[in-house]
Amino acid sequence: MLRTHTCGELRIEHVNESVTLCGWVQRVRDKGGMLWVDLRDRYGITQLLFEEGSTAPELLSQARALGREFVIKATGNVVERFSKNDKIPTGDIEIRVGTLEVLNASEVPPFIIENDTDGGEDLRMKYRYLDLRRTEVREKLQLRSKLAIATRNYLANQDFIEVETPVLIKSTPEGARDFVVPSRMNQGEFYALPQSPQTFKQLLMVSGFDRYFQIVKCFRDEDLRADRQPEFTQIDCEMAFVTREDVLNLFEGMVRSLFKDIKEVDLPEFPRMTYQDAMRLYGSDKPDTRFDMKFVEFNEVAQNKGFNVFDQAELVVGICAKGCAEYTRKQLDALTDFVRRPQVGAKGLVYVKCNPDGSFKSSVDKFYTQDDLQSWADLAGAEKGDLLLVLSGKANEARKQLNELRLHLGDELGLRDKNDFSPLWVVDFPLLELDEETGKYHAMHHPFTSAKKEDIELLDQSPGEVRANAYDMVINGVEVGGGSIRIHDKPTQQLMFKHLGFSEEEAKAQFGFLMEAFEYGAPPHGGIAFGFDRLCALFGGSDSIRDYIAFPKNTSGRDVMIDSPSHVSDDQLEELGIKLR
Amino acid sequence: MLRTHTCGELRIEHVNESVTLCGWVQRVRDKGGMLWVDLRDRYGITQLLFEEGSTAPELLSQARALGREFVIKATGNVVERFSKNDKIPTGDIEIRVGTLEVLNASEVPPFIIENDTDGGEDLRMKYRYLDLRRTEVREKLQLRSKLAIATRNYLANQDFIEVETPVLIKSTPEGARDFVVPSRMNQGEFYALPQSPQTFKQLLMVSGFDRYFQIVKCFRDEDLRADRQPEFTQIDCEMAFVTREDVLNLFEGMVRSLFKDIKEVDLPEFPRMTYQDAMRLYGSDKPDTRFDMKFVEFNEVAQNKGFNVFDQAELVVGICAKGCAEYTRKQLDALTDFVRRPQVGAKGLVYVKCNPDGSFKSSVDKFYTQDDLQSWADLAGAEKGDLLLVLSGKANEARKQLNELRLHLGDELGLRDKNDFSPLWVVDFPLLELDEETGKYHAMHHPFTSAKKEDIELLDQSPGEVRANAYDMVINGVEVGGGSIRIHDKPTQQLMFKHLGFSEEEAKAQFGFLMEAFEYGAPPHGGIAFGFDRLCALFGGSDSIRDYIAFPKNTSGRDVMIDSPSHVSDDQLEELGIKLR
């Protein structure tokens, strides 16, 4: 190595040793007689000292010529500092430099390489390699690396085999859009990049691999919302001979172990909540259970009192905001504005203040007596000083809107602490989802998910009511992972495809290999996939997955650093048998 | 779990326990009064027992209806076997079955699911999920999984950070052909799949990541020779502030540790051999050093004796096959035929038998006296009973041909034992390679490889003589990994591109981001990439990497199991802005 030690390594016990350090110039402080250089590498910062009198004049002027982000190699003696810095582990010592070599100079970087940078998002993305130099950013990727290793070791210890499934696979029109890859050797034909290794992992179960996992890149050619990436990473897992409880327990164990190892957090046991309860109590299939504020349905007490809006609503539903009766008119107006935003879409918001004196003040006093409002408060368990916030409308819509309001209030009231973790399993998802536009059902999870045995007879008459053997792991309102017990026999898989509107030919052309595999002794099996980028963000206490991806793409799917995608030559296209339209 | 134990778990101490096993029916033996079923899973085989009299008649007929590869669940008592089987760990016991459930039936599989299968290659590839059920095949993939985990833990313990680099990157016309991916959101533009994460890992060094690794899929759209795959896996590594020796020592340590942990093999220290020596002594830059048989150059003793073929040759070069003087005419003819094969391309083969009586018998006795031949033998260190085999021609060609002959003889003489491991480093590769067709130089390794300092002045006058700071790890004649110390400053990188015939615009368009990065404090750095598929094959003692890939493609780049690549709809192409030619 060009160095004897890293910049994070030297302590008081190294005093008098001769050492060589390499790194980047973080800062130069020139006090005339003395000149200090903060030398930085991944491991820390060490102070270099140059002193007029004891330092040779040429060396001193060499040091004076250093600029920010120069890469240097410095040899010298470790000495005890006169004024120590207890903010950094190397703060007791400094290096009295004897020789200095500039390994590479640096232009002035386009933004400051510190946690508090002056660089905007676009600039930092263009110079991502400099952005990654910032300790805060690098540590996020180090966390990611640690999480991946810990995940692998946990699963390997549980007898899981990591198997790499192919990246060049086959396009299927089901689900999201595939990225495709023209085949030069099979002109006119295309590979597709996998949206998930779903069918391959199921085949591995048919192969008797028993326990499979893979940390694997997946691809989806979708229009990119704020926090979506065209390529993302999954922890993909599958097990044979399991019931739902086996899968839940094993992966609950994994996540608990990761939290313990990486964050020293002891997670509580994960409660199970049905999809139906999650929707009824939180208006979301990924409820943030760090705080309570469960939904209360007011139909019985609020309807038929002359308030038309409520009378005509399918659902009158609200939440109780503890201790918020003192909200001002302005604050209440802001909440009303919030629910009226087109992204939320409510028409209005009814409030009831449970005053400290036991009286009520509401926005619908015209229609409800104090006794009426008392019955609302009783239903909601509201006490003096609390605030009820009530929405109404079509049940699904009102719930969705109230979910947004609940999360917003949770933020406002500081109930969503990033260092609190509240996990749960949401189970019994519907098997099928009605597409309101086409009137057709499609698979809520994917077409390989099995139905609950007791519901399967409903498939013909009320397909929307059939519950699936599907589950999501939710932590702090984030869907961390999801999976299901799969179909493992051909007749059931055929039935499922039929209900999803596949013709027999379509089913065979796309998934014939899987259905054929089911005829040769397929074991019962199930699994789960975790969004690894999201898991990293959760561990890091961040909302954005982008921070946890070394070289992310922007919302147009571009890598602005390498300027990709880009044009390719006509020759190249000709070889591939394609041309531009 | 549907089972209480796996099929590899039960021992004599479990006798009298009630257990439930799940697995596949490997075999049914029906002896009338007794019926045995071998139940198989990934963990082993356990024998199930059904006995007339003690087994209920319905259960017995249920067992009689079982076919090969049926998936069943059997509950019963562990009993000591009457006649034990010491070939399997569960051979002391069997299960007296009380209840049996068929979890899934199976068609008769298209080939026998045993190590000795009757299935041909094509059939096994079409039903790869059944091929993977064979213990031998599954164990290869388990080895791969173990190797990956051990590699990651080794590198993580050495402070390497695993960073996922993007799969959707930018096409560069340099080197092998890229797979490209049309961008829907940026019509007319394409991503490319990476042939390696080379530039990204160098950027991570610029970012100060210090030590990076990744086990990563790479892609090359090349015509597939026997043992090439369009997608393959690399262990990709890079380090900052290193000299060549640092890289060699660290990765030698890694491979030694893997051999120790996975195979319990203590590798010797890896000798270093220059490229020049490797070519001169073995005719190959990846010499198989499990056996000696080094090349001997005979020009001095064999030329100017009237044998025209040798006199006109640039090089007369041979090997000494120990103890092979007794080779028959037929054997010698076979060797001559071997070197004359078009794949080898020699015109003929000269032999000299060093007879046990001290005399010589050669195929060129007409031109050489016994004394002449004695001097050949002396030069080659040949003793009585040895055989000299000599080729001639242009130096490069004769060496290549003799390399083939040497390896062939090594096989024939049993000198290439798969359980012997002979590692070495080949160093000092040429920087540039002359393309004889175009008369142009291209980078032997890649354009980011640095030249040896002392050679750089040769770059203008004799570019072919410049040695690179490049190295390959070779084990048993297999190039396991290769790397180099990189260029880390813009002027040198520009110089290199110029010598490779890039215009300034081309260099900028393709690698501008890297050269720009070099201006902001790039540290000296170097790295290596291991072919992971090949490393697995080496560990498994196999010549073919295909066995170590779960779902390989055939030589036309097809996955015959899922039938990919395939046609995609016109709508899909239209969305992507492309059409077929």
PDB file of N, CA, C and O in Angstrom, chain A residues 75-96:
ATOM      1  N   THR A  75       4.351  11.691   4.504  1.00  0.00           N
ATOM      2  CA  THR A  75       5.074  10.874   5.473  1.00  0.00           C
ATOM      3  C   THR A  75       5.566  11.779   6.595  1.00  0.00           C
ATOM      4  O   THR A  75       6.006  12.910   6.331  1.00  0.00           O
ATOM      5  N   GLY A  76       5.476  11.297   7.814  1.00  0.00           N
ATOM      6  CA  GLY A  76       5.923  12.117   8.923  1.00  0.00           C
ATOM      7  C   GLY A  76       5.773  11.387  10.236  1.00  0.00           C
ATOM      8  O   GLY A  76       5.505  10.182  10.265  1.00  0.00           O
ATOM      9  N   ASN A  77       5.980  12.131  11.316  1.00  0.00           N
ATOM     10  CA  ASN A  77       5.896  11.540  12.647  1.00  0.00           C
ATOM     11  C   ASN A  77       4.595  11.904  13.320  1.00  0.00           C
ATOM     12  O   ASN A  77       4.107  13.026  13.209  1.00  0.00           O
ATOM     13  N   VAL A  78       4.062  10.918  14.052  1.00  0.00           N
ATOM     14  CA  VAL A  78       2.859  11.172  14.820  1.00  0.00           C
ATOM     15  C   VAL A  78       3.265  11.924  16.081  1.00  0.00           C
ATOM     16  O   VAL A  78       4.161  11.488  16.807  1.00  0.00           O
ATOM     17  N   VAL A  79       2.635  13.076  16.297  1.00  0.00           N
ATOM     18  CA  VAL A  79       2.903  13.833  17.515  1.00  0.00           C
ATOM     19  C   VAL A  79       1.592  14.140  18.230  1.00  0.00           C
ATOM     20  O   VAL A  79       0.525  14.131  17.625  1.00  0.00           O
ATOM     21  N   GLU A  80       1.716  14.368  19.532  1.00  0.00           N
ATOM     22  CA  GLU A  80       0.529  14.707  20.318  1.00  0.00           C
ATOM     23  C   GLU A  80       0.128  16.138  19.982  1.00  0.00           C
ATOM     24  O   GLU A  80       0.981  17.022  19.858  1.00  0.00           O
ATOM     25  N   ARG A  81      -1.171  16.378  19.849  1.00  0.00           N
ATOM     26  CA  ARG A  81      -1.613  17.722  19.520  1.00  0.00           C
ATOM     27  C   ARG A  81      -1.552  18.631  20.730  1.00  0.00           C
ATOM     28  O   ARG A  81      -1.792  18.175  21.852  1.00  0.00           O
ATOM     29  N   PHE A  82      -1.301  19.877  20.457  1.00  0.00           N
ATOM     30  CA  PHE A  82      -1.318  20.859  21.519  1.00  0.00           C
ATOM     31  C   PHE A  82      -2.770  21.090  21.966  1.00  0.00           C
ATOM     32  O   PHE A  82      -3.104  20.967  23.130  1.00  0.00           O
ATOM     33  N   SER A  83      -3.635  21.404  21.017  1.00  0.00           N
ATOM     34  CA  SER A  83      -5.044  21.519  21.390  1.00  0.00           C
ATOM     35  C   SER A  83      -5.801  20.387  20.710  1.00  0.00           C
ATOM     36  O   SER A  83      -5.894  20.315  19.482  1.00  0.00           O
ATOM     37  N   LYS A  84      -6.313  19.506  21.526  1.00  0.00           N
ATOM     38  CA  LYS A  84      -6.943  18.289  21.024  1.00  0.00           C
ATOM     39  C   LYS A  84      -8.354  18.572  20.504  1.00  0.00           C
ATOM     40  O   LYS A  84      -8.991  19.555  20.877  1.00  0.00           O
ATOM     41  N   ASN A  85      -8.796  17.684  19.631  1.00  0.00           N
ATOM     42  CA  ASN A  85     -10.141  17.793  19.064  1.00  0.00           C
ATOM     43  C   ASN A  85     -10.901  16.525  19.429  1.00  0.00           C
ATOM     44  O   ASN A  85     -10.627  15.456  18.890  1.00  0.00           O
ATOM     45  N   ASP A  86     -11.838  16.650  20.375  1.00  0.00           N
ATOM     46  CA  ASP A  86     -12.515  15.424  20.822  1.00  0.00           C
ATOM     47  C   ASP A  86     -13.684  15.052  19.921  1.00  0.00           C
ATOM     48  O   ASP A  86     -14.422  14.121  20.212  1.00  0.00           O
ATOM     49  N   LYS A  87     -13.843  15.787  18.807  1.00  0.00           N
ATOM     50  CA  LYS A  87     -14.951  15.466  17.908  1.00  0.00           C
ATOM     51  C   LYS A  87     -14.587  14.382  16.903  1.00  0.00           C
ATOM     52  O   LYS A  87     -15.464  13.822  16.246  1.00  0.00           O
ATOM     53  N   ILE A  88     -13.291  14.130  16.736  1.00  0.00           N
ATOM     54  CA  ILE A  88     -12.895  13.069  15.810  1.00  0.00           C
ATOM     55  C   ILE A  88     -11.953  12.094  16.526  1.00  0.00           C
ATOM     56  O   ILE A  88     -11.181  12.502  17.405  1.00  0.00           O
ATOM     57  N   PRO A  89     -12.040  10.812  16.157  1.00  0.00           N
ATOM     58  CA  PRO A  89     -11.264   9.782  16.862  1.00  0.00           C
ATOM     59  C   PRO A  89      -9.755   9.982  16.763  1.00  0.00           C
ATOM     60  O   PRO A  89      -9.008   9.489  17.603  1.00  0.00           O
ATOM     61  N   THR A  90      -9.310  10.718  15.742  1.00  0.00           N
ATOM     62  CA  THR A  90      -7.868  10.949  15.607  1.00  0.00           C
ATOM     63  C   THR A  90      -7.466  12.291  16.218  1.00  0.00           C
ATOM     64  O   THR A  90      -6.344  12.773  15.992  1.00  0.00           O
ATOM     65  N   GLY A  91      -8.374  12.877  16.980  1.00  0.00           N
ATOM     66  CA  GLY A  91      -8.197  14.258  17.429  1.00  0.00           C
ATOM     67  C   GLY A  91      -7.087  14.486  18.446  1.00  0.00           C
ATOM     68  O   GLY A  91      -6.780  15.640  18.761  1.00  0.00           O
ATOM     69  N   ASP A  92      -6.502  13.410  18.956  1.00  0.00           N
ATOM     70  CA  ASP A  92      -5.429  13.582  19.936  1.00  0.00           C
ATOM     71  C   ASP A  92      -4.069  13.806  19.291  1.00  0.00           C
ATOM     72  O   ASP A  92      -3.126  14.204  19.966  1.00  0.00           O
ATOM     73  N   ILE A  93      -3.975  13.509  18.016  1.00  0.00           N
ATOM     74  CA  ILE A  93      -2.652  13.531  17.386  1.00  0.00           C
ATOM     75  C   ILE A  93      -2.670  14.355  16.094  1.00  0.00           C
ATOM     76  O   ILE A  93      -3.730  14.742  15.583  1.00  0.00           O
ATOM     77  N   GLU A  94      -1.486  14.639  15.616  1.00  0.00           N
ATOM     78  CA  GLU A  94      -1.340  15.178  14.269  1.00  0.00           C
ATOM     79  C   GLU A  94      -0.035  14.636  13.703  1.00  0.00           C
ATOM     80  O   GLU A  94       0.747  14.001  14.410  1.00  0.00           O
ATOM     81  N   ILE A  95       0.168  14.848  12.402  1.00  0.00           N
ATOM     82  CA  ILE A  95       1.374  14.333  11.759  1.00  0.00           C
ATOM     83  C   ILE A  95       2.278  15.507  11.409  1.00  0.00           C
ATOM     84  O   ILE A  95       1.876  16.406  10.667  1.00  0.00           O
ATOM     85  N   ARG A  96       3.488  15.485  11.957  1.00  0.00           N
ATOM     86  CA  ARG A  96       4.485  16.477  11.577  1.00  0.00           C
ATOM     87  C   ARG A  96       5.123  15.955  10.291  1.00  0.00           C
ATOM     88  O   ARG A  96       5.890  14.987  10.315  1.00  0.00           O
TER      89      ARG A  96
END
